[in-house]
Structures are given as C-alpha cells and as structure tokens.
C-alpha angles and dihedrals in degrees: 000000000000089000090051094049092050090060104088095208095047092040088060091048089053087064086066092048096055099072092050091049090052091048091051087055090045089240092143098168091055091047092054091047090052091048090050092050091052091049092051099040101038109038118176093016135107088259091062091044093050091046092052090050092045091053089046091055092046093049094047102041107021100036100024089224105147092172093060091040089054091051090051090047090052090052090049091048092050097046101031107021096162100040122117088235091060092048092048091048090054092051092046093050091052091046093051090050091054092051096046119111113278094021092115093242100102090119090057091051091048092050091051091051091053094050106127089215104043122187121249114277095218143016115271140171116204129213111263119251135247096028119204091036143177121225106327133037136175124235121196126199135175128218120191090190139024108275146162105251140181123204112186139167124223135188122231091272092058095254115145109239102170141015113207098173134011112161149054114318128186122239115273145073113317140181134194131191120226114209106199097173090123095048131089124243114274148082120317135174129221121203133192126198120187112166106301094348116099126169135168131196135180127239133184125219114201122183 
C-alpha cells in the first residue's frame, strides 16, 4: 500500500475509496467525515461530486432525512447538472416520495416486499473467488439501483491493467470474470465505483 500511496494520481483516487470502505464497515461517522473532507479539499472535481452523492444516499436511505437529501440534491444539480449522479438523485427522491406513508402507494410497497427475487438493499463488492487464482477469477457486486459503474483492476503501482465494466448497469446481483492470462504473478487491486459508492479489494495472481 505504500507504493500505492506514493503514486499521486492513485493516492488521490484513494480519497474516493475511503468513504465506501467506511460504509462497508458500517462506520458511518467516519464515512461522513471522509465525504466532507473530499468536498472541502477537492471542489469542482469528481471527488466532490461523488461525496455529495454519497451523502445524499446516506441522508435518504440510512437516515430517512428527505429534507437534507433534497438540499444535497440541489447542490448536485447546481454544480453538476448533467452528471449521472444528479439524474439518479432526482429519480431516487421522486421514488422515495412515492413510497412514503400516506402517498397512496402502500400496495406498491407491499408488492415489492413480497417479490420472491428482491433487489439488493445496499451496494456491495464481494471478494473475488478463487483467491489466489490462475488465470481467471470471479468478482460479484450488488446494485440496489440502476447506476453507471466502473469496475477496474490496478497493479500495486496504481496502473490500470483491466476494465471489467464501464457503463450503465441495472439494479441486481452481478458477476464479472477477470481473465489475467496476460498479467504477471503478484498482488492487484480491483475497484468499483457506482455513484457515491466506492469500494476496493485485493486479489492475488499466482502462476
């Protein structure tokens, strides 16, 4: 990890990873602190945009605070009007309003609850398997909503060596196969970004 941190570009990207790592550990206070630091230290960058959207998701789904979520959406809309995060936030706000008590959509909520194949309730990035591997390994990830995602693999110097996904993906449980037949043995990292959710895991290729 020292080699990663010494790479300026990847070190900056790690700032985006921290909040997602804290959320995975359910360390919500640390995640919010990390989001706030990215907002203050990296204005007008994807780190600020992702942090605003991450705080929006936390306010709306973890805290149930639509007022704060609306304020964060307004900030997103002002600063990043054409971003996928802003468009997703708008859809999610409308959806939460429809599902709120007294909205007249209780039957819809009941039907969703009884769905035999429910969608994931939160973003997640699974550990690859097998691990160690040679030369292929499977990576699972969960999306509670439709989102534009990237799933990329990096070496220990922070160089991107593979892109598994870069595009819009529907909500659900997903898996991708990494073919590392052209890579050397060693430690690698795979990283997912879906809106404000960012998570990184380590994998080991052994020939």
